Coordinates of N, CA, C and O in Angstrom, one line a residue:
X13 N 0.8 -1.2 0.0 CA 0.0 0.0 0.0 C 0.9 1.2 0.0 O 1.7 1.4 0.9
X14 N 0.8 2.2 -1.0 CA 1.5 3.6 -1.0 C 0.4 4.8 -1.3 O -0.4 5.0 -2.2
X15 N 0.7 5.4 0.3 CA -0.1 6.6 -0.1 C 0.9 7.5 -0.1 O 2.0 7.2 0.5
X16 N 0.8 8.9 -1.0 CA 1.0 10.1 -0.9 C -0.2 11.2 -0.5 O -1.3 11.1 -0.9
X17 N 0.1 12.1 0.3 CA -0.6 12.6 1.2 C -0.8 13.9 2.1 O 0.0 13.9 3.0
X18 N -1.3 14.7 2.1 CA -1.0 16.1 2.7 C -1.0 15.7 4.7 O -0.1 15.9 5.5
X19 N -2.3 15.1 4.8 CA -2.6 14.7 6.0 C -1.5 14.1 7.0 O -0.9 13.2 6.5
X20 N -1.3 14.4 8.1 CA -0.7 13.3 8.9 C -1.3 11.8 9.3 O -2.5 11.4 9.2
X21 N -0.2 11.2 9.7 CA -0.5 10.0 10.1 C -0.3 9.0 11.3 O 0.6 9.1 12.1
X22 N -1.0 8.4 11.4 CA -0.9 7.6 12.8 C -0.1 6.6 12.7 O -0.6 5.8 11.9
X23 N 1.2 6.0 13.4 CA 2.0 5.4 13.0 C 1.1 4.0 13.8 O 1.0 3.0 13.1
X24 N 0.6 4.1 14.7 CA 0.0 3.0 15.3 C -1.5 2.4 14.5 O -1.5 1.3 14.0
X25 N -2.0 2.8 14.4 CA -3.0 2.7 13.0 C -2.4 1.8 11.7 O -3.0 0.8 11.3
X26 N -1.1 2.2 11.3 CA -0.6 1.4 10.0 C 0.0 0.5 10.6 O -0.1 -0.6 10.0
X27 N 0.6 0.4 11.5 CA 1.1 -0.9 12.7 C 0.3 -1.7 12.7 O 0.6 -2.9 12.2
X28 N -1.0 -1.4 13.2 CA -2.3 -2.3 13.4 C -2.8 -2.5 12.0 O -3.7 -3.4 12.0
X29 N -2.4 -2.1 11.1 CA -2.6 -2.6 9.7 C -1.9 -3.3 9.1 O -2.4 -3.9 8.1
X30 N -0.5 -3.3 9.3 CA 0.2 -4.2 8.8 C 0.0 -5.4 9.8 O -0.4 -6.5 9.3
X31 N 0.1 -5.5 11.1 CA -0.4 -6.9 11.9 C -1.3 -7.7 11.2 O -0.9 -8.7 10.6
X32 N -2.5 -7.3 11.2 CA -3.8 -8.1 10.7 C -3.1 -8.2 9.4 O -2.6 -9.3 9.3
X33 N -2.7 -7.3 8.1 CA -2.5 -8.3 7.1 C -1.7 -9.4 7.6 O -1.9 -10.6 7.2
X34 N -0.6 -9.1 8.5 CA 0.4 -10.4 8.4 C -0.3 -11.3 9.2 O 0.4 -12.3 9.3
X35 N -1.7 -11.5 10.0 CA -1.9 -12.7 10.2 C -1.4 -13.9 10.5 O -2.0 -14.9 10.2
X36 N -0.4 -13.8 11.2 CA 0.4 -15.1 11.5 C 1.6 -15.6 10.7 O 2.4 -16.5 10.8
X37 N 1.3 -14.5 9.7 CA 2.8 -15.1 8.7 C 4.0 -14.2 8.7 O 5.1 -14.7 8.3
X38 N 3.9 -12.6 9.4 CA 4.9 -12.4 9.8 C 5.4 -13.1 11.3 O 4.6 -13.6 12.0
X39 N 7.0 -13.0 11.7 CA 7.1 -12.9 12.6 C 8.1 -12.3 13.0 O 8.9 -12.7 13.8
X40 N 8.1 -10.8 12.0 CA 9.0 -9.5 12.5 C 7.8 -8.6 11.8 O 7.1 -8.8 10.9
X41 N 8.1 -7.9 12.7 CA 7.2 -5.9 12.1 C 8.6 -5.1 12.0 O 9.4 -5.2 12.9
X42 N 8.9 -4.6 11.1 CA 9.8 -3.6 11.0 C 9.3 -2.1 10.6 O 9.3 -1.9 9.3
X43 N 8.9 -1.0 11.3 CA 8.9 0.3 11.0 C 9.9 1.4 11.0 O 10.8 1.3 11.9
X44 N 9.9 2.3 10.1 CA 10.8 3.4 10.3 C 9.9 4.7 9.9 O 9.1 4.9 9.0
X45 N 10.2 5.5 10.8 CA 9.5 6.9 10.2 C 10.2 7.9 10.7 O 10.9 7.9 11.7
X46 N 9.8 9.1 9.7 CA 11.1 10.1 9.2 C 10.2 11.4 9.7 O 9.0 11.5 9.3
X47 N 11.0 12.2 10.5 CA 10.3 13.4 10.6 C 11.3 14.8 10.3 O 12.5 14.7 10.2
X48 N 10.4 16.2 10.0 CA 11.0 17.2 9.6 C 12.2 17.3 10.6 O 11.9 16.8 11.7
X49 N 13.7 17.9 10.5 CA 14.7 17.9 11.4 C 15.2 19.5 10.4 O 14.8 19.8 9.3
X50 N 16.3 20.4 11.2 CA 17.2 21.0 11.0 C 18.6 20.5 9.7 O 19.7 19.8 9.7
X51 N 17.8 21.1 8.6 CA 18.8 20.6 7.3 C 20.3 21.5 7.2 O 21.4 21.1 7.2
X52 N 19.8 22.6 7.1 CA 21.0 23.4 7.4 C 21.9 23.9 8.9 O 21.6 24.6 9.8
X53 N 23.1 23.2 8.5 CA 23.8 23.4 9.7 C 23.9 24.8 10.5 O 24.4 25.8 10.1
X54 N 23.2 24.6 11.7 CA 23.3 25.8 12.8 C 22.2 26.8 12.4 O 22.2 27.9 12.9
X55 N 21.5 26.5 11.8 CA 20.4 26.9 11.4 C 19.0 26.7 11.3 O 18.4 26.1 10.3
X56 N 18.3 27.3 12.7 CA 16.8 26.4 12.8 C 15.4 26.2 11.3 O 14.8 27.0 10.5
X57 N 15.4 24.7 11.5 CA 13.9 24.6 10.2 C 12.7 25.7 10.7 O 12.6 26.0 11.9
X58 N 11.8 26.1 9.7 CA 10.9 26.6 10.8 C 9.6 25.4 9.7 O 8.7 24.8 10.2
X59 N 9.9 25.4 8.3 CA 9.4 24.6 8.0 C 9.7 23.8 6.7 O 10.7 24.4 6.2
X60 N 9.3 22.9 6.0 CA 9.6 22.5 4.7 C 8.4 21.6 4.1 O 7.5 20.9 4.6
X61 N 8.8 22.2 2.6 CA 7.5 22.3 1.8 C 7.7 21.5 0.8 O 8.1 21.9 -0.3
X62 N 7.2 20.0 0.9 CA 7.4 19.2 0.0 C 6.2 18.6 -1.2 O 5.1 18.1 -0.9
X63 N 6.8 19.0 -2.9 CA 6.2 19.2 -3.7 C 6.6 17.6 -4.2 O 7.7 17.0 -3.8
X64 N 5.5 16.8 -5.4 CA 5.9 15.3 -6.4 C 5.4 15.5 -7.4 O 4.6 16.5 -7.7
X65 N 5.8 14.6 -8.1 CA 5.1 14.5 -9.6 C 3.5 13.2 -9.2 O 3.3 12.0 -9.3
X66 N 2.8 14.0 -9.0 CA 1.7 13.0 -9.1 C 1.8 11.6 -9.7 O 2.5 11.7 -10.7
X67 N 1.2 10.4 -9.5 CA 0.8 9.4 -10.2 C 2.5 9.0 -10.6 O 2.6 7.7 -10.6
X68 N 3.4 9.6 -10.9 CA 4.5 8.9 -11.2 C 5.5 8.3 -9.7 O 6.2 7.4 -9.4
X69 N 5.2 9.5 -9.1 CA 5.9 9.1 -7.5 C 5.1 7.9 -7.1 O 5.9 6.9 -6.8
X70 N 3.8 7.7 -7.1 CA 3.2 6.6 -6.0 C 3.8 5.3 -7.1 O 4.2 4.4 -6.5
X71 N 4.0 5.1 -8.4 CA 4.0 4.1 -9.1 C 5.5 3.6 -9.0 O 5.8 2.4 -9.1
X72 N 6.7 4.7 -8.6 CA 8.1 4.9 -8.2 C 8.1 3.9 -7.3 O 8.6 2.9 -7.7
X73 N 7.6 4.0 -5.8 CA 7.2 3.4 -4.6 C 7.1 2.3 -4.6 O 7.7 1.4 -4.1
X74 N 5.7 2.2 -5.5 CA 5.1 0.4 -5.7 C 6.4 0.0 -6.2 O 6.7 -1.0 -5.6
X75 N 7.4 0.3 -7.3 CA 8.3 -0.9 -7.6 C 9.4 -0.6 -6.4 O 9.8 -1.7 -5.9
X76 N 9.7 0.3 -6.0 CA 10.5 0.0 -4.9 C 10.1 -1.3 -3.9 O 10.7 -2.3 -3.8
X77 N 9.1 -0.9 -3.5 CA 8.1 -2.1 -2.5 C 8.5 -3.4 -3.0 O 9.0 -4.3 -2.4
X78 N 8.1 -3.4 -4.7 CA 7.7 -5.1 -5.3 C 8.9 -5.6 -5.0 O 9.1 -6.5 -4.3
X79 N 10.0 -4.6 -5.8 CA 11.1 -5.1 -5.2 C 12.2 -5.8 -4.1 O 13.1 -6.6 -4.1
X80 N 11.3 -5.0 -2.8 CA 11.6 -5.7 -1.1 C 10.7 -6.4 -1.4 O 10.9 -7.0 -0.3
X81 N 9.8 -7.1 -1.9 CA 9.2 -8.2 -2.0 C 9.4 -9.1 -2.6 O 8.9 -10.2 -2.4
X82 N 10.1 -8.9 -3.3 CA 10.9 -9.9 -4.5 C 12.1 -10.3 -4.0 O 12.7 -11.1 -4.7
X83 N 12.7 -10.0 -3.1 CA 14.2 -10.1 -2.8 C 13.9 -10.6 -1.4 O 14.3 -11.7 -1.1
X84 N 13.3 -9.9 -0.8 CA 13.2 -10.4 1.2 C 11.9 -11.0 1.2 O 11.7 -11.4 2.3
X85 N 10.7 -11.2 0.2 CA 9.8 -11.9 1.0 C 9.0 -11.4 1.8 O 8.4 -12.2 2.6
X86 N 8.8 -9.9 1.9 CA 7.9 -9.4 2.5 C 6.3 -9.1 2.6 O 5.9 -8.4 1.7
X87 N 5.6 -9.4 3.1 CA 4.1 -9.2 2.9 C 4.1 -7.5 2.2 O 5.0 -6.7 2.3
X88 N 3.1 -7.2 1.5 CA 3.1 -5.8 1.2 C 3.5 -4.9 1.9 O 3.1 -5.0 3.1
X89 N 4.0 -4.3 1.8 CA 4.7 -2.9 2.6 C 3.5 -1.7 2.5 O 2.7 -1.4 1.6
X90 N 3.6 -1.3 3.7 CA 3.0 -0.2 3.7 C 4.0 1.5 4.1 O 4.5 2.0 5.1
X91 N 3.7 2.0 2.7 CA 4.4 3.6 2.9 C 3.7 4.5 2.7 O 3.0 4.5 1.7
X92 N 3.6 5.7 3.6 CA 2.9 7.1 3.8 C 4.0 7.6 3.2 O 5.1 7.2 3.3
X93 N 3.6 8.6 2.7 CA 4.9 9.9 2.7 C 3.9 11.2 2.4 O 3.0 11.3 1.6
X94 N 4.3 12.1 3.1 CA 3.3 13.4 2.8 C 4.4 14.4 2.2 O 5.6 14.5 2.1
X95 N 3.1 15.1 1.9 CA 3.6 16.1 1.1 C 2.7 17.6 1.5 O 1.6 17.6 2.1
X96 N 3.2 18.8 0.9 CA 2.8 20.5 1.3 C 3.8 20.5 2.3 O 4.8 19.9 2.5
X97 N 3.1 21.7 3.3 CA 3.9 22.5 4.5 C 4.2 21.6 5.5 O 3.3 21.5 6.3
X98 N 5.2 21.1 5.7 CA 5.0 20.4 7.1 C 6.1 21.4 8.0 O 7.1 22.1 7.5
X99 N 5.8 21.4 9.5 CA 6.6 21.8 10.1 C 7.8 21.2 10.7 O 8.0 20.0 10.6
X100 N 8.7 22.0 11.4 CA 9.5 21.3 12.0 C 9.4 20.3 13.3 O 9.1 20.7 14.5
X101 N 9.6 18.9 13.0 CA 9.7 18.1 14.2 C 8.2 17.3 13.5 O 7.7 16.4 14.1
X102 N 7.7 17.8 12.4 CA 6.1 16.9 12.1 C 6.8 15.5 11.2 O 7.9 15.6 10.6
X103 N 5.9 14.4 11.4 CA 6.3 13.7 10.5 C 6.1 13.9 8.7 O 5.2 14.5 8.1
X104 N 7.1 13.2 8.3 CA 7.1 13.0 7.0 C 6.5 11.8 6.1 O 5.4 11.8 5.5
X105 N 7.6 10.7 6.4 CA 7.3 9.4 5.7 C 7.5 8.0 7.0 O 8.2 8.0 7.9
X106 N 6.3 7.0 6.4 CA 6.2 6.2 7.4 C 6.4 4.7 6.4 O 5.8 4.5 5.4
X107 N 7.4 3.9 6.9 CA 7.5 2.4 6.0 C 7.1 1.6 6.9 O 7.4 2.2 8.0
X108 N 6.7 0.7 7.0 CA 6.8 -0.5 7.5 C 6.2 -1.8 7.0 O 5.1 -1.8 6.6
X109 N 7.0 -2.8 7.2 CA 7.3 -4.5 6.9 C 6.8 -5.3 7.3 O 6.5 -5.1 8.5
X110 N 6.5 -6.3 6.9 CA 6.6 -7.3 7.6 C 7.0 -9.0 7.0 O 6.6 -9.5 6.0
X111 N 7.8 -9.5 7.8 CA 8.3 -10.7 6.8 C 8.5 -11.8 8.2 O 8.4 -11.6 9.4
X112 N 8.8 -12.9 7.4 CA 8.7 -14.2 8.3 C 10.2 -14.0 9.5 O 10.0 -14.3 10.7
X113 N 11.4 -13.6 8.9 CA 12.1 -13.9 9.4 C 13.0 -12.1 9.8 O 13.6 -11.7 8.9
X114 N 13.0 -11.3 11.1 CA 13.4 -10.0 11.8 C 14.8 -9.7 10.8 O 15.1 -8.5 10.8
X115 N 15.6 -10.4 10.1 CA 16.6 -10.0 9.2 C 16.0 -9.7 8.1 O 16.8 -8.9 7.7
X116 N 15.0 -9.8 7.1 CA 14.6 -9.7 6.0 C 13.4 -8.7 6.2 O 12.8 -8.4 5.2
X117 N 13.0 -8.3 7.2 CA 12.3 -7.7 7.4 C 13.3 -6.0 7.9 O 13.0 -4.8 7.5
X118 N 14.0 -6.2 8.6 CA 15.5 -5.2 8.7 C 15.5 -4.4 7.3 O 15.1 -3.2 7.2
X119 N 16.2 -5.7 6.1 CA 16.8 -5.3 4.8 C 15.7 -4.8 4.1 O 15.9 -3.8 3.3
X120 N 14.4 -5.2 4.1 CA 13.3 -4.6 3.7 C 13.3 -3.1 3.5 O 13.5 -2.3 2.6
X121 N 12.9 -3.0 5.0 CA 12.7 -1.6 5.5 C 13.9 -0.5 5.4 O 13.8 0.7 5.4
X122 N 14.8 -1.1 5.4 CA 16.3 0.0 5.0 C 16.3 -0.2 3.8 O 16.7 0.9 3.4
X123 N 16.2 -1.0 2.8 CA 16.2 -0.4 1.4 C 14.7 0.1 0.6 O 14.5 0.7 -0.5
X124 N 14.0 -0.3 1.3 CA 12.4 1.2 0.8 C 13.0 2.2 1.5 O 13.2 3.1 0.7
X125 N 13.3 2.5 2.5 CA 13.5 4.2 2.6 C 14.8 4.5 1.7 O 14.6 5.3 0.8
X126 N 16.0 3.9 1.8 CA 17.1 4.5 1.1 C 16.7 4.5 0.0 O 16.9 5.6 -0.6
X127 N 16.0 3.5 -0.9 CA 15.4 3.4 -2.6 C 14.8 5.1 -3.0 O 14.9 5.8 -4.0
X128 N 13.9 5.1 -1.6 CA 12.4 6.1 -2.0 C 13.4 7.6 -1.6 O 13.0 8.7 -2.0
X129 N 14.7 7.4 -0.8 CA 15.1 8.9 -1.0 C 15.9 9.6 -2.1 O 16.2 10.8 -2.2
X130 N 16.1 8.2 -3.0 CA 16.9 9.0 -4.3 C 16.1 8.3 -5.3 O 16.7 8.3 -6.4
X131 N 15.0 7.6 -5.3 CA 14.5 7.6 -6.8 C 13.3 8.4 -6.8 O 13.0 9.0 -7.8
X132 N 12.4 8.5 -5.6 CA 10.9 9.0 -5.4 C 11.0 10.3 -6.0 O 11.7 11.1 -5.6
X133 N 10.2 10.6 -7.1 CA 10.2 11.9 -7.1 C 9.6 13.4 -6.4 O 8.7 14.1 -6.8
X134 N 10.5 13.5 -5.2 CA 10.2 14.5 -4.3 C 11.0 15.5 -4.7 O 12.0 15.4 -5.4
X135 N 10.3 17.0 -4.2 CA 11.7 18.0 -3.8 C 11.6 18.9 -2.8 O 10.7 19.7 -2.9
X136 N 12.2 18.8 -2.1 CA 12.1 19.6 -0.8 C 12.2 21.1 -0.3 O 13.3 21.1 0.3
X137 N 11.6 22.4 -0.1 CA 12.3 23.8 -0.2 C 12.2 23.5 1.7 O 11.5 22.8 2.4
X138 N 13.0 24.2 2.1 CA 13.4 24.7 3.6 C 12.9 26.4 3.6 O 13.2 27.4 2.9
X139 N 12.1 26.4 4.7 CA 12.0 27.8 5.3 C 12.9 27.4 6.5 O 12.8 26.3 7.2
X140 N 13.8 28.5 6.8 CA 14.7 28.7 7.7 C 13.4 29.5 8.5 O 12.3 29.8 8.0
X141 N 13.9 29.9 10.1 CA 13.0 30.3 10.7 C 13.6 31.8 10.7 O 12.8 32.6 11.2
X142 N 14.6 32.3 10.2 CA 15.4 33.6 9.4 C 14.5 34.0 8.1 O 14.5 35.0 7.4
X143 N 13.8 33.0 8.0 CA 12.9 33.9 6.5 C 13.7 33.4 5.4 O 13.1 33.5 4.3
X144 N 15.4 32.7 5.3 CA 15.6 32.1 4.4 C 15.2 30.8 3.7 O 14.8 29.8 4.4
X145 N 15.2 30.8 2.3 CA 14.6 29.9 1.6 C 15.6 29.0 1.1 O 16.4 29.5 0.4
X146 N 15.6 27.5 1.3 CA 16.6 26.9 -0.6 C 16.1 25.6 -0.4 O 15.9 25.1 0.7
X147 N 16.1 25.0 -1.4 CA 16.0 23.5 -1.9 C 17.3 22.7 -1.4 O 18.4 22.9 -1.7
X148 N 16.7 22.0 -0.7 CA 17.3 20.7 -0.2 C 17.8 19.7 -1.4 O 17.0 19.1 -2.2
X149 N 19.4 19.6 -1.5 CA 19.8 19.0 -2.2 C 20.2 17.3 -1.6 O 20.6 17.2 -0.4
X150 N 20.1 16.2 -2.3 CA 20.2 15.2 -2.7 C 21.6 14.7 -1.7 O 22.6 15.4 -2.2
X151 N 22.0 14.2 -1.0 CA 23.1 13.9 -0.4 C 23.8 13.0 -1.0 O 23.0 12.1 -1.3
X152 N 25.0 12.7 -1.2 CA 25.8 11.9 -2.1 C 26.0 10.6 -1.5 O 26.3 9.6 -2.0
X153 N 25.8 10.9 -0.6 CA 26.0 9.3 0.9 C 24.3 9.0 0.6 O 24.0 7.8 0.9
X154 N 23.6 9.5 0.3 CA 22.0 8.5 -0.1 C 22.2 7.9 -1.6 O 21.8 6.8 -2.0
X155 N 22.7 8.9 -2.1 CA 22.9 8.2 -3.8 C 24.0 7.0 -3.5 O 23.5 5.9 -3.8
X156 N 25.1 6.9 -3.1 CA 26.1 5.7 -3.1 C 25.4 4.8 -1.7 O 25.7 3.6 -1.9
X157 N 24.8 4.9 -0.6 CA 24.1 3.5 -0.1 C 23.2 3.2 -1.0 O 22.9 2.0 -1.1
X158 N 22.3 4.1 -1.8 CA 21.1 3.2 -2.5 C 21.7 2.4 -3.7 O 21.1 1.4 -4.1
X159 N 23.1 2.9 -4.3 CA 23.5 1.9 -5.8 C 24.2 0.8 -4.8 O 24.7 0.0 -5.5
X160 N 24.3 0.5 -3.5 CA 25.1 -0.2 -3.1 C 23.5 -1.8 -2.8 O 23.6 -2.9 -2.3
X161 N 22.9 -1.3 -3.2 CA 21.2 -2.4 -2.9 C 21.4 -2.9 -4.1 O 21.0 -4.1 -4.2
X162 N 21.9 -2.4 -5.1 CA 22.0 -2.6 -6.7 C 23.0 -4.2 -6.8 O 22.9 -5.1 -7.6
X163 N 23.6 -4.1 -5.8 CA 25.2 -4.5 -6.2 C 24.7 -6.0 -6.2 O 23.5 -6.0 -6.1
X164 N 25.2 -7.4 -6.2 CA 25.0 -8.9 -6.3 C 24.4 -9.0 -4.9 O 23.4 -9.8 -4.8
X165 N 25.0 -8.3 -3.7 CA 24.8 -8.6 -2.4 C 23.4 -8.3 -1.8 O 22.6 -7.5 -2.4
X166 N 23.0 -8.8 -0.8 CA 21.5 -8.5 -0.9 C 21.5 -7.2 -0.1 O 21.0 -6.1 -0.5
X167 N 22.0 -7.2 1.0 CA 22.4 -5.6 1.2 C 23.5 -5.0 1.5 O 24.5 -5.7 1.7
X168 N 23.5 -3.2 1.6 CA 24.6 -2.8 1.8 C 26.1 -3.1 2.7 O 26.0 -3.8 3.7
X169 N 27.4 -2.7 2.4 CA 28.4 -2.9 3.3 C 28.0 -2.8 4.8 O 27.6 -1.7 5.1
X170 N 28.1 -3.6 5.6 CA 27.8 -3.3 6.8 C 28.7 -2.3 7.5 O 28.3 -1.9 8.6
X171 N 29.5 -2.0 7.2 CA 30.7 -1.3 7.7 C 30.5 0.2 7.3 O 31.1 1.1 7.7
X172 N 29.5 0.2 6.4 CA 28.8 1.7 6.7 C 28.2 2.2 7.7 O 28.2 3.4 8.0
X173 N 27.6 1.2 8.3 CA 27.0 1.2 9.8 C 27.5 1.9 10.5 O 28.7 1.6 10.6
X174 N 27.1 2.8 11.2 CA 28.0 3.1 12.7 C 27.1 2.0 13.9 O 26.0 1.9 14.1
X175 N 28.1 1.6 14.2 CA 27.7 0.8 15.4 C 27.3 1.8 16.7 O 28.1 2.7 17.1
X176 N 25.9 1.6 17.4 CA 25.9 2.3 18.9 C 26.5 2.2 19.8 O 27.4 1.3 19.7
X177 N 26.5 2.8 21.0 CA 27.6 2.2 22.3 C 27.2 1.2 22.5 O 28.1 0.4 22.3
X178 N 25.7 0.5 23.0 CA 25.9 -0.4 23.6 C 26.3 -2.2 22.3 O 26.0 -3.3 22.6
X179 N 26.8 -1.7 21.3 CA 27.3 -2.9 20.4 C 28.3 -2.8 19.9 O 28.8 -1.8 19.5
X180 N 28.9 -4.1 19.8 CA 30.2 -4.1 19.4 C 30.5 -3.7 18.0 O 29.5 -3.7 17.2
X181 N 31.8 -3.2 17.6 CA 31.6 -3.1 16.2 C 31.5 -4.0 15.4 O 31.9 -5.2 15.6
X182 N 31.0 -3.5 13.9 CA 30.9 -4.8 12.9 C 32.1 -4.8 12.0 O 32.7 -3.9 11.4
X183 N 32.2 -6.4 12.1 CA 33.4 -7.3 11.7 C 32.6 -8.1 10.5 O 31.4 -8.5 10.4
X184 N 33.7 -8.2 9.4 CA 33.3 -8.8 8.2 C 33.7 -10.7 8.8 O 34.6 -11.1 9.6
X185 N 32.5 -11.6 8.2 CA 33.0 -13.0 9.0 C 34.0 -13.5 8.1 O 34.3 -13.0 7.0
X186 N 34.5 -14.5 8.4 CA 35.9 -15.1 7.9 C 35.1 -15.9 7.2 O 34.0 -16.2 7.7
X187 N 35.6 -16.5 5.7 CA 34.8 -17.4 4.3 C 36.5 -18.6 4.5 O 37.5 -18.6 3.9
X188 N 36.1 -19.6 5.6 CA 37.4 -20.4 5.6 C 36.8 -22.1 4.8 O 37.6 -23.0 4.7

């Protein structure tokens, strides 16, 4: 399911809708959701105004989706992403998974959002809370993890990862 959307959304609502579809056949839920944040450094959002191409963005999505379905096995994915004025700290975009096995449901959900941040056709303008205006450009670290979904492997280098405090870091395993 892909909506595009002005409205906000209830992340617990699509939770409760992905459950009942998974019916027993998932047994991982994986969500992520993305809210307005401070794009320019040292510089408060006051808001950002996200504009798409109708009917080609939601169609964008669905092959992203078929895709984590084709690869990890996921039950239909469900993605919100809104669009117009949102403010700072409102949400944006909502994914979430579900698949038989909490790894495949992981790789799912990290490559629909990295997919949907550099193929979706969005564009972003920032109002600074200064009254300055500019378009949010494309980050070069989302273009090279999403060609890295591309590659034979099913997902990215793990060693892109930053590891949190409480985990150890990640180690490539030994092929003996």
């Amino acid at each position: 399911m892909v909506i595009v959307q002005e409205a906000d959304f209830d992340t617990a609502t699509l939770v409760a809708q992905l459950r009942e579809r998974a019916a027993g056949k998932a047994g991982a839920v994986v969500t992520f959701t993305g809210y307005v944040r401070d794009y320019a450094e040292g510089q408060a959002t006051d808001t950002l105004f996200l504009e798409h191409y109708p009917g080609m963005c939601e169609r964008e999505i669905q092959t992203i989706c078929d895709t984590a379905q084709s690869r990890w096995g996921t039950l239909e994915p469900i993605v919100v992403h809104r669009v117009g004025r949102l403010r700072h700290k409102d949400q944006i975009v909502f994914v979430g998974v579900g698949c038989a096995h909490r790894g495949n449901a992981f790789n799912a959900c990290e490559f629909i959002i990295d997919a949907l941040k550099t193929r979706a056709p969005f564009w972003k303008r920032e109002t600074l809370t200064s009254g300055n205006e500019f378009w949010v450009q494309q980050h070069e670290a989302d273009v090279t993890k999403t060609e890295l979904w591309n590659t034979a492997s099913q997902e990215p280098d793990k060693s892109m990862r930053k590891a949190s405090p409480s985990e150890p870091p990640l180690q490539e395993a030994s092929r003996e």
